[in-house]
XYZ file of C-alpha atoms in Angstrom:
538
model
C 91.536 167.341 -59.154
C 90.242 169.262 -62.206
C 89.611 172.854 -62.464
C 87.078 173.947 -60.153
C 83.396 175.037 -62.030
C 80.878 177.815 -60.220
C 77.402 178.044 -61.266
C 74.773 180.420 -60.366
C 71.362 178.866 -57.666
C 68.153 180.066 -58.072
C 68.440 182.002 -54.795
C 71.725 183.634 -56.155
C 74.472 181.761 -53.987
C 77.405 180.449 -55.601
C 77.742 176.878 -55.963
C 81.301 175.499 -56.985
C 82.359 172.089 -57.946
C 85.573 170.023 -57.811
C 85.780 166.959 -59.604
C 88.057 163.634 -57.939
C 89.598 160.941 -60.523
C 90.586 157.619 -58.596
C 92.139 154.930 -61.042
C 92.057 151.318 -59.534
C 94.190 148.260 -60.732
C 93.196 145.055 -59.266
C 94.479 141.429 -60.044
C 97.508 142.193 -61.825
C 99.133 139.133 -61.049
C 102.728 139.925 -61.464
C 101.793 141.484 -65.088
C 104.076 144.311 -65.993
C 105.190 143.121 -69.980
C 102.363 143.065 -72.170
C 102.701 139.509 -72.564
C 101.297 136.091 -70.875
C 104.764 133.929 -71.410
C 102.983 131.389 -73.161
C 103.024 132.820 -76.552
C 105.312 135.120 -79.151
C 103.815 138.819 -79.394
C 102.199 141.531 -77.389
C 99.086 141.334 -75.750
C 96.584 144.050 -74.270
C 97.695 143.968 -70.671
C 100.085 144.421 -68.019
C 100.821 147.482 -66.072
C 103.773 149.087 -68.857
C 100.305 149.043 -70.843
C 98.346 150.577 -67.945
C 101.065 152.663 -67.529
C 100.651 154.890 -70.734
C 96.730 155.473 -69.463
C 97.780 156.563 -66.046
C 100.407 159.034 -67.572
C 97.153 159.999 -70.529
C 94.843 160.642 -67.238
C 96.718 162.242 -65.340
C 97.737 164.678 -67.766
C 93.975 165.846 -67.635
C 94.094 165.731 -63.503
C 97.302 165.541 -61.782
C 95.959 165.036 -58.149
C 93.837 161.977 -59.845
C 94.477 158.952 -57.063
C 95.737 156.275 -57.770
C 95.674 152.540 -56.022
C 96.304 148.744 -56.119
C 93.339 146.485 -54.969
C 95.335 143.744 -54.310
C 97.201 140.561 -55.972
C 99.955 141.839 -57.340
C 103.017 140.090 -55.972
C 102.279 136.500 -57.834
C 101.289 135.042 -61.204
C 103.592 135.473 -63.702
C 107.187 133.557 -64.029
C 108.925 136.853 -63.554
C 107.655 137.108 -60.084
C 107.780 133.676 -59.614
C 111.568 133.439 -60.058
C 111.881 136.559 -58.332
C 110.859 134.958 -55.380
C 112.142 131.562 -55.412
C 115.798 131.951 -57.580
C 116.344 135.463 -57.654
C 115.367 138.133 -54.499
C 118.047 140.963 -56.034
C 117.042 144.373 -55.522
C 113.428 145.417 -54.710
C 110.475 143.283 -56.162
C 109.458 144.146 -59.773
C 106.160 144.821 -59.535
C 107.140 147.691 -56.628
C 109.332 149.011 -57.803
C 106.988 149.482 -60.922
C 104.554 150.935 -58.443
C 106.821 153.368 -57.310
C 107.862 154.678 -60.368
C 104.050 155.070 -60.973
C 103.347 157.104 -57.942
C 100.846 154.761 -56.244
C 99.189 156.548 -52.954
C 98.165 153.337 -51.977
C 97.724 149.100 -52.009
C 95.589 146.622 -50.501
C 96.887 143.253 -49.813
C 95.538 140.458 -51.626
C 94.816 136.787 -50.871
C 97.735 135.828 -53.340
C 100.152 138.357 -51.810
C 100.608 135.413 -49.147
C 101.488 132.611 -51.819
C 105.392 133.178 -50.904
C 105.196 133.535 -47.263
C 105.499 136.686 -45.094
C 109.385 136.986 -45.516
C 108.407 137.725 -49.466
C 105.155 140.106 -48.662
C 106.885 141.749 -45.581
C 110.168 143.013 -47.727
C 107.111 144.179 -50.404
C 105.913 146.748 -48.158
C 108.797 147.600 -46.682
C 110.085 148.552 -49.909
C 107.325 150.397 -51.400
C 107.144 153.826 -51.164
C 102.882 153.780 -50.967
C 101.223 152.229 -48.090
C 99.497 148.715 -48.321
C 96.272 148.568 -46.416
C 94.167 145.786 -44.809
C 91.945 147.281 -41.820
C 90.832 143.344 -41.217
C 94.495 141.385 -40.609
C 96.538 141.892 -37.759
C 99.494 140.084 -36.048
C 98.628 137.319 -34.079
C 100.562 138.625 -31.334
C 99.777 142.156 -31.067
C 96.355 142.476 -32.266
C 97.498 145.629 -34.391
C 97.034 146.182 -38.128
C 99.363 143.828 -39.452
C 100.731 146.307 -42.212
C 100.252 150.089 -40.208
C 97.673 151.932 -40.581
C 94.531 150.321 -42.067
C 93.360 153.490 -44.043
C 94.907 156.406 -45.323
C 93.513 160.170 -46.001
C 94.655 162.514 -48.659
C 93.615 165.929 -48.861
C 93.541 167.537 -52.398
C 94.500 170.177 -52.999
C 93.859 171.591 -49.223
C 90.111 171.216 -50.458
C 88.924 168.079 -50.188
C 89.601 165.361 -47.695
C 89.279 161.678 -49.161
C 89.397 158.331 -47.243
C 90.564 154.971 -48.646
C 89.870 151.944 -46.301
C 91.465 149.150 -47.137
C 90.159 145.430 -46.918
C 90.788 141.878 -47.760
C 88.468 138.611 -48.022
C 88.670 136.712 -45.080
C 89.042 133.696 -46.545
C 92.439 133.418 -47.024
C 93.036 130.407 -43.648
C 90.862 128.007 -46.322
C 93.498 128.290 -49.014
C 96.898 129.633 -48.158
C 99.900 126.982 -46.347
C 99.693 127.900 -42.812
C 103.551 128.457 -42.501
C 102.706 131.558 -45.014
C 99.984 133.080 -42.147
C 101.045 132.085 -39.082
C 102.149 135.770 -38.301
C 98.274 136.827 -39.146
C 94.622 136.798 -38.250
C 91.839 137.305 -40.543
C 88.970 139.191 -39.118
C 85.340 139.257 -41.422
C 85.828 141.859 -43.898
C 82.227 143.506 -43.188
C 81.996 143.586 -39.250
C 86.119 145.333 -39.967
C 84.122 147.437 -42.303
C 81.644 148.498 -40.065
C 84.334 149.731 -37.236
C 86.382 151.344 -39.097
C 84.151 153.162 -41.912
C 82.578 154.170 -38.489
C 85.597 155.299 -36.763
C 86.907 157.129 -39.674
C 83.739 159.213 -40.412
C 83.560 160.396 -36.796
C 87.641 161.324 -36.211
C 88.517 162.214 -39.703
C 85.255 163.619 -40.794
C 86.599 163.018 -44.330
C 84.079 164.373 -47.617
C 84.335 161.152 -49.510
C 84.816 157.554 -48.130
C 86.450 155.057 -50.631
C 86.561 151.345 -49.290
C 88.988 149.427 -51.212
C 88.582 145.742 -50.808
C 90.070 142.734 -52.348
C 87.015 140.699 -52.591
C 84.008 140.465 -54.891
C 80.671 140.286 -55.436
C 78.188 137.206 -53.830
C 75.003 138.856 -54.967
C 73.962 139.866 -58.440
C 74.249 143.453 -58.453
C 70.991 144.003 -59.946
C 68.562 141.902 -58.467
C 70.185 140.863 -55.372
C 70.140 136.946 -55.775
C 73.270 134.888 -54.436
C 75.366 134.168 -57.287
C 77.800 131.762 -55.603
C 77.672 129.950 -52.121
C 77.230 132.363 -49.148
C 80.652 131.826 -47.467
C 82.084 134.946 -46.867
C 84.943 134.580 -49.301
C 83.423 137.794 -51.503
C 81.242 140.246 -49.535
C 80.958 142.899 -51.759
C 76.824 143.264 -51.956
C 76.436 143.207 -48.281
C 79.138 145.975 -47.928
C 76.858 148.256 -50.078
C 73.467 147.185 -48.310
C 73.843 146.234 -44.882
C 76.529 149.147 -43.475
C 76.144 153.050 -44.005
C 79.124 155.029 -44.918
C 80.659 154.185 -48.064
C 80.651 156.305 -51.119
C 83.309 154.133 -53.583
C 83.543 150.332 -53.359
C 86.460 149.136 -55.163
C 86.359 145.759 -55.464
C 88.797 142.860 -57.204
C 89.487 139.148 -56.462
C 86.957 137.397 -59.034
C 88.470 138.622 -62.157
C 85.272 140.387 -63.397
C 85.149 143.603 -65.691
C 82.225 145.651 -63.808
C 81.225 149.018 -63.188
C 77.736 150.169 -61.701
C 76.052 151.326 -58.946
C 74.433 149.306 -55.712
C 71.883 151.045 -52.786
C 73.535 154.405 -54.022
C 77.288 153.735 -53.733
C 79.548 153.719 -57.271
C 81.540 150.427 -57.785
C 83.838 149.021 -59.839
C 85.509 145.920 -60.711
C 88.958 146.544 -63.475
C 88.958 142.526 -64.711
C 92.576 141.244 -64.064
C 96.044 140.631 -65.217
C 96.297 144.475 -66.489
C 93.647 144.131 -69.217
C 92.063 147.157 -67.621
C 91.965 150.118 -65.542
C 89.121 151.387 -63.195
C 88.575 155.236 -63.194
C 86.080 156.921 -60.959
C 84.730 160.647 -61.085
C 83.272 162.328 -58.012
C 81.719 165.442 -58.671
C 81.486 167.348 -55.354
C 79.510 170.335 -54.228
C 80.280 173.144 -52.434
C 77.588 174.797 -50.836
C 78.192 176.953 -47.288
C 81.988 176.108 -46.780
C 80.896 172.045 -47.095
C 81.360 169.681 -49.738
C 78.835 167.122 -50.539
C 78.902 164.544 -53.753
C 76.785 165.408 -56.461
C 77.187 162.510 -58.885
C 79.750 159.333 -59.378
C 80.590 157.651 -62.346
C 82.649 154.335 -62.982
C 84.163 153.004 -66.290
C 86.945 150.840 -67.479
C 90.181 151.913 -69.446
C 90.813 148.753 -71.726
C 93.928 149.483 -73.736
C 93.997 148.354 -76.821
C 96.405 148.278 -79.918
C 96.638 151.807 -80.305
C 98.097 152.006 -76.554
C 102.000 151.587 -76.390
C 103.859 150.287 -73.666
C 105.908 152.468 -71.221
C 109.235 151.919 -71.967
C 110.280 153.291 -68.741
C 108.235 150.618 -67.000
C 109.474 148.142 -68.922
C 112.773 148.854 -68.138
C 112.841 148.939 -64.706
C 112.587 145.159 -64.691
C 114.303 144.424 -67.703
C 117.118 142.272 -65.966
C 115.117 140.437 -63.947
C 112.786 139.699 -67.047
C 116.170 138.510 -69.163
C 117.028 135.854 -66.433
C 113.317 134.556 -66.416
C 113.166 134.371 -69.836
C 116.792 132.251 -69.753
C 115.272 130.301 -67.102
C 112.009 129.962 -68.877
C 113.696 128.880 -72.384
C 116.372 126.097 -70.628
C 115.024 122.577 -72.255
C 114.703 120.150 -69.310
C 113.163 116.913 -71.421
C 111.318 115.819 -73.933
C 108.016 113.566 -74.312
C 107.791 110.415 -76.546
C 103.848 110.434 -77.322
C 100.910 112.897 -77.125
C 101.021 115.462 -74.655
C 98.978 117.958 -76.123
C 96.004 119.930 -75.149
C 94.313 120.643 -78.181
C 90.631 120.829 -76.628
C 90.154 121.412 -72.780
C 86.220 120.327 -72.797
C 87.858 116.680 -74.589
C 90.531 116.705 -71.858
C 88.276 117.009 -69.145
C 85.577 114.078 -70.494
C 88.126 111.380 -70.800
C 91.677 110.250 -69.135
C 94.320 111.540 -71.167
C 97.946 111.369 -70.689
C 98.616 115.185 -69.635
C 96.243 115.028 -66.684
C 97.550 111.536 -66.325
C 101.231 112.420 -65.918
C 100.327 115.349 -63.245
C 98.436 112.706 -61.149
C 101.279 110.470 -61.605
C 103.800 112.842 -60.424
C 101.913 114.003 -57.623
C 101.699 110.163 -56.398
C 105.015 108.673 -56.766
C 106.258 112.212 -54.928
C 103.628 111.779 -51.871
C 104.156 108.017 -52.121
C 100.636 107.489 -52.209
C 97.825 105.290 -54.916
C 95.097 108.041 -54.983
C 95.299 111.310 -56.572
C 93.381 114.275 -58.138
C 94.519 117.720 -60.203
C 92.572 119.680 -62.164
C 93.243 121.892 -65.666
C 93.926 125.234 -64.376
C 92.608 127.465 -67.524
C 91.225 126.751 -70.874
C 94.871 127.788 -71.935
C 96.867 124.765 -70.497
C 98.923 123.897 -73.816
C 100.218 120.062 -72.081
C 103.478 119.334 -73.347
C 104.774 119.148 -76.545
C 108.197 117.218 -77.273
C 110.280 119.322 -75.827
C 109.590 120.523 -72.758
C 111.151 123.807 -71.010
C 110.331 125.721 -67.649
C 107.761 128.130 -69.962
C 106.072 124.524 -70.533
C 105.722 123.762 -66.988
C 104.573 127.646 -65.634
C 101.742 127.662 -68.811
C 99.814 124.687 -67.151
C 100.848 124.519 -63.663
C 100.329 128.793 -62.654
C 99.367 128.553 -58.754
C 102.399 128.428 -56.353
C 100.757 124.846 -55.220
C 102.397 122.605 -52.717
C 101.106 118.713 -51.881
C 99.302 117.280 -49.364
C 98.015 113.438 -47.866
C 94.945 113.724 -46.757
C 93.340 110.300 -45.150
C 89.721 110.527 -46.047
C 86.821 107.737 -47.145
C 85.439 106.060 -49.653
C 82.215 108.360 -49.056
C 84.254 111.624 -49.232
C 85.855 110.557 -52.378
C 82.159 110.184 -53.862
C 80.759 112.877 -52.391
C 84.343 115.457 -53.957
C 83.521 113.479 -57.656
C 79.803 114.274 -57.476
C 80.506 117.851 -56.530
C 83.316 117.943 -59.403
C 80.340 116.210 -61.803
C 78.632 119.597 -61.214
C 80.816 120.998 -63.797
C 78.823 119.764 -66.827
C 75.646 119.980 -68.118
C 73.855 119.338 -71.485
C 72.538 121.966 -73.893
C 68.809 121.978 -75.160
C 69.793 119.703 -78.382
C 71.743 117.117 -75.595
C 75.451 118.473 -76.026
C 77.699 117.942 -73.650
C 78.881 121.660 -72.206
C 80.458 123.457 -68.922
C 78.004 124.290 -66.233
C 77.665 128.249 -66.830
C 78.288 128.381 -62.648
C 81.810 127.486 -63.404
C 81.941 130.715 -66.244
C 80.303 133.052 -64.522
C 81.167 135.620 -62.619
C 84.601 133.925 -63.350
C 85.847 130.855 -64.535
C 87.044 127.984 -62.158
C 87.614 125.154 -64.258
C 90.511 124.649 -61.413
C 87.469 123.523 -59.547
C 86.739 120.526 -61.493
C 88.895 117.476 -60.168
C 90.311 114.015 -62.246
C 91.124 111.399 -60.384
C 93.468 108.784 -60.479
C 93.849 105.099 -58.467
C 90.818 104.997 -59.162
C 88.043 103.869 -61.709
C 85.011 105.743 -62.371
C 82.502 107.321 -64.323
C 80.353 110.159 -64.366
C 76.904 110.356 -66.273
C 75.703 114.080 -66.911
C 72.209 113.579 -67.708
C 71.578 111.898 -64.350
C 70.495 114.993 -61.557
C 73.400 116.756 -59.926
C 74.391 114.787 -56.867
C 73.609 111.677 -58.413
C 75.746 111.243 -61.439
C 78.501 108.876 -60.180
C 77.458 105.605 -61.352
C 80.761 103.997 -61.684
C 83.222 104.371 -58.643
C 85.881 100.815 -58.268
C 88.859 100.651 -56.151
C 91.090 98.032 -57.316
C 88.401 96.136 -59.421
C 86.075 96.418 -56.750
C 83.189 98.846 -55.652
C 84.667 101.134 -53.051
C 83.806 100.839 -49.653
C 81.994 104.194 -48.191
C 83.357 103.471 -44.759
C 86.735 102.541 -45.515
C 90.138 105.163 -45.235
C 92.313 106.181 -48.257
C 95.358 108.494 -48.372
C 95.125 110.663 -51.175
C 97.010 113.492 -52.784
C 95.758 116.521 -53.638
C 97.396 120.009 -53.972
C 97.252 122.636 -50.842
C 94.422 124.631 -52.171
C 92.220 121.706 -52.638
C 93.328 119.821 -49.562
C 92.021 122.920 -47.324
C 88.344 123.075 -48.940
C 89.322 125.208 -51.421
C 86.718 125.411 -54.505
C 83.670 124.097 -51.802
C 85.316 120.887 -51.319
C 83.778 120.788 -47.967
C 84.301 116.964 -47.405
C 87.959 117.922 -47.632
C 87.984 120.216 -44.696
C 89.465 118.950 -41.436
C 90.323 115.991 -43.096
C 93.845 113.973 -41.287
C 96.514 115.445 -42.514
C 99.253 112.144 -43.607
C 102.321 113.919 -45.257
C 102.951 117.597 -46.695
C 105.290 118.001 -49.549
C 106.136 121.761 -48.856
C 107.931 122.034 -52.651
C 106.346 123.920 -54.862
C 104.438 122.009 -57.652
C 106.368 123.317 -60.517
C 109.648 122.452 -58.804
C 108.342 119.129 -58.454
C 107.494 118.743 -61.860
C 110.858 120.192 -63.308
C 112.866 117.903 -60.944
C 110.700 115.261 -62.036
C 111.209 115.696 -65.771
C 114.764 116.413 -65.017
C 115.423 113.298 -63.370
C 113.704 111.176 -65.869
C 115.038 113.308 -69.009
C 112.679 111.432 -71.362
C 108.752 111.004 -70.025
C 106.622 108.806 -71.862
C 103.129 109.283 -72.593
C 100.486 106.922 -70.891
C 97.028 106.502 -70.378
C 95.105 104.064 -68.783
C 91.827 105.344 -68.840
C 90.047 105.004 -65.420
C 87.442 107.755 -65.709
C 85.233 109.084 -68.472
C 82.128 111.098 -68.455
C 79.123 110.039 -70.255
C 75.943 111.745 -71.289
């Protein structure tokens, strides 16, 4: 907290100040070296970055707060081969938490993505709380990770609440061997107990509600920016519950700061590119404290911000044996595997997308599949292909699974997929801005293979299929089809709704990237192939 300031009141009483400094990371997705394994040099993120703000900050306040909104356990191959090769010591990214003197994290949807085994030893090892007020244990109805909040007192002054929450939606994603141990409860009705409860038994002078989640409303005007399905909740946790001073919020990627129906909120992008940093100003007036203003901004570190060197080597050994992992040649490719334009790859069969649909078949046994391009940044393959090869394209912790659905649902999943495009003002092809903004998700934008077809953008959404053949003939709406798909799709993920419920035929519980390596492996030389069943027209 900074040095207290006392001003004189037109009536002559004393009025003092305090000022609070919370910093928020959010999304940082197993980031600590300023670098995104795909490419020589250092980049602008990860927390050894963040690290040399939070030391700069709290320099000028050394009661600031600090805490972690959430996905922080998965995304990058170090934590990936922490948790499937090499479980040594405690997890990277806590133990770089620790170091950093985090009061506090919230668990995230990805925290999951490695099963409870993985998140449980997390939290038992950190020396910070994590916080979820809205998941419990299915079998004793309690907070599933202790207590739901926590309250810190500064400096014997000022009593501040941090309520933590996660999006709900994590059933319609995540393998259900990963959550059977949990229930997800909606992240606003949790909000309204508990923002309640605390107020009334802690009675503290600032409530912070941490939640992973996002935004589903434009934060100016109030219009729905995305489907209404509870997965982000953000606006209605600022408009339709009282209590909340600080919403810190995470889970779509966005850099935001602002302010909605009088509460301060904040948004720090992902991967470590940024920081959050709130000020409270608070007011004392008659022994009480009330909040006076609230300001949000983003610490972006740039190239004049070195990397902790401390953090960095906390996980230095673990980050040699991924590299040695990453860096072990495992085949090579006779043909074109390259990526060179992701709008191209996504127009027209190629052999990339191709090869992932292939693999996913002859491993579920199966003549139907779909994938998608995760990121614009998907490289392909080039001739020789290592682990680093594999992790750049294929970065979710995927599994497989059969679904049996129709000929109908297949139409209906490539007309909601033809969403994707749409055509400029002078008839160019382009991405539908929905799939941009307020984050991208070309993952959400499916190619298909076993089958022919072809999509026409300047028809109207909903009706741009006007080529869909199974085996040389027109596909029959009524008739069944087992197809593979990976888990996140398979459960509805992305809107998929015709996917939801759906039979499920055979899981393949191996993670995708395992499947491709033992693939590749096995084969030693992969040949690239195209046959061309889809395009998209204008």
């Amino acid at each position: 907290m900074k040095r207290a300031e006392k001003c004189r009141t037109g009536d002559d009483d004393r009025l003092r100040t305090e000022t609070i400094t919370l910093l928020v990371t959010s999304d940082i997705h197993g980031h600590i070296h300023p670098t995104d394994y795909r490419n020589e040099g250092e980049r602008n993120l990860g927390l050894a970055k963040l690290s040399t703000v939070i030391e700069r900050e709290r320099r000028r306040d050394p009661s600031l707060l600090l805490v972690d909104n959430g996905d922080l356990l998965q995304g990058t191959p170090l934590t990936y081969h922490y948790a499937k090769y090499d479980r040594t010591g405690v997890h990277p990214m806590v133990a770089a938490l620790n170091h950093l003197r985090y009061d506090a994290a919230v668990i995230g949807n990805h925290e999951f993505n490695y099963g409870a085994e993985v998140l449980r030893r997390a939290v038992r090892d950190s020396e910070f709380p994590w916080l979820s007020a809205n998941i419990t244990d299915v079998d004793s109805g309690e907070p599933a990770f202790g207590k739901p909040y926590l309250i810190k007192e500064i400096d014997n002054k000022i009593k501040v609440a941090i309520l933590g929450l996660t999006t709900h939606y994590i059933p319609n994603w995540e393998h259900p061997v990963h959550i059977k141990e949990f229930k997800f409860h909606d992240a606003l009705e949790a909000a309204k107990v508990w923002v309640s409860y605390i107020r009334r038994t802690e009675n503290p002078d600032v409530m912070v509600v941490s939640y992973h989640g996002g935004f589903e409303r434009d934060l100016e005007t109030g219009e729905a920016t995305e489907a209404l399905t509870g997965e982000n909740q953000g606006y209605a946790l600022c408009t339709a519950m009282e209590g909340i001073d600080v919403l810190l919020t995470g889970h779509q990627h966005r850099a935001l700061t602002g302010e909605v129906n009088g509460i301060a909120v904040l948004q720090p992008n992902f991967n470590g590119q940024a920081i959050g940093k709130i000020e409270i100003v608070l007011e004392e007036s008659k022994g009480k404290w009330s909040i006076g203003r609230k300001t949000a901004e983003l610490l972006v570190p740039d190239n004049s911000i070195r990397a902790d060197q401390e953090i960095i080597s906390i996980s230095a050994e673990q980050e040699k044996r991924t590299q040695l992992w990453l860096d072990q040649p495992i085949g090579i490719v006779t043909g074109e595997m390259n990526l060179r334009d992701p709008l191209e790859a996504r127009i027209r069969d190629n052999p990339f997308v191709e090869f992932i649909n292939r693999v996913q078949m002859e491993t579920a046994a199966v003549g139907i599949s779909n994938t998608a391009l995760f990121t614009n940044d998907s490289p392909g393959f080039h001739e020789e292909i290592t682990m680093r090869d594999i992790v750049s394209n294929y970065i979710y912790p995927n599994t497989l699974k059969v679904l049996r659905v129709t000929g109908q649902d297949i139409k209906d999943a490539l007309e909601k997929s033809a969403g994707y495009f749409m055509l400029t003002g002078t008839g160019h092809l382009t991405v539908n801005p929905v799939y941009i903004e307020p984050k991208p998700q070309h993952y959400n934008y499916d190619m298909w293979e076993g089958i022919d077809y072809e999509i026409k953008v300047s028809n109207p959404i909903g009706q741009r299929l006007v080529k869909l053949d199974y085996e040389g003939c027109p596909i029959d709406m009524n008739a069944e089809f087992d197809v593979v798909m990976n888990s996140y799709r398979s459960s509805g993920g992305g809107d998929y709704e015709m996917f939801k419920g759906k039979q499920v035929v055979k899981e393949i519980q191996t993670d995708m990237t395992e499947i491709i390596a033992d693939y590749i492996l096995q084969r030693r030389t992969i040949h690239a192939s195209c046959d061309h069943n889809w395009k998209v027209v204008i």
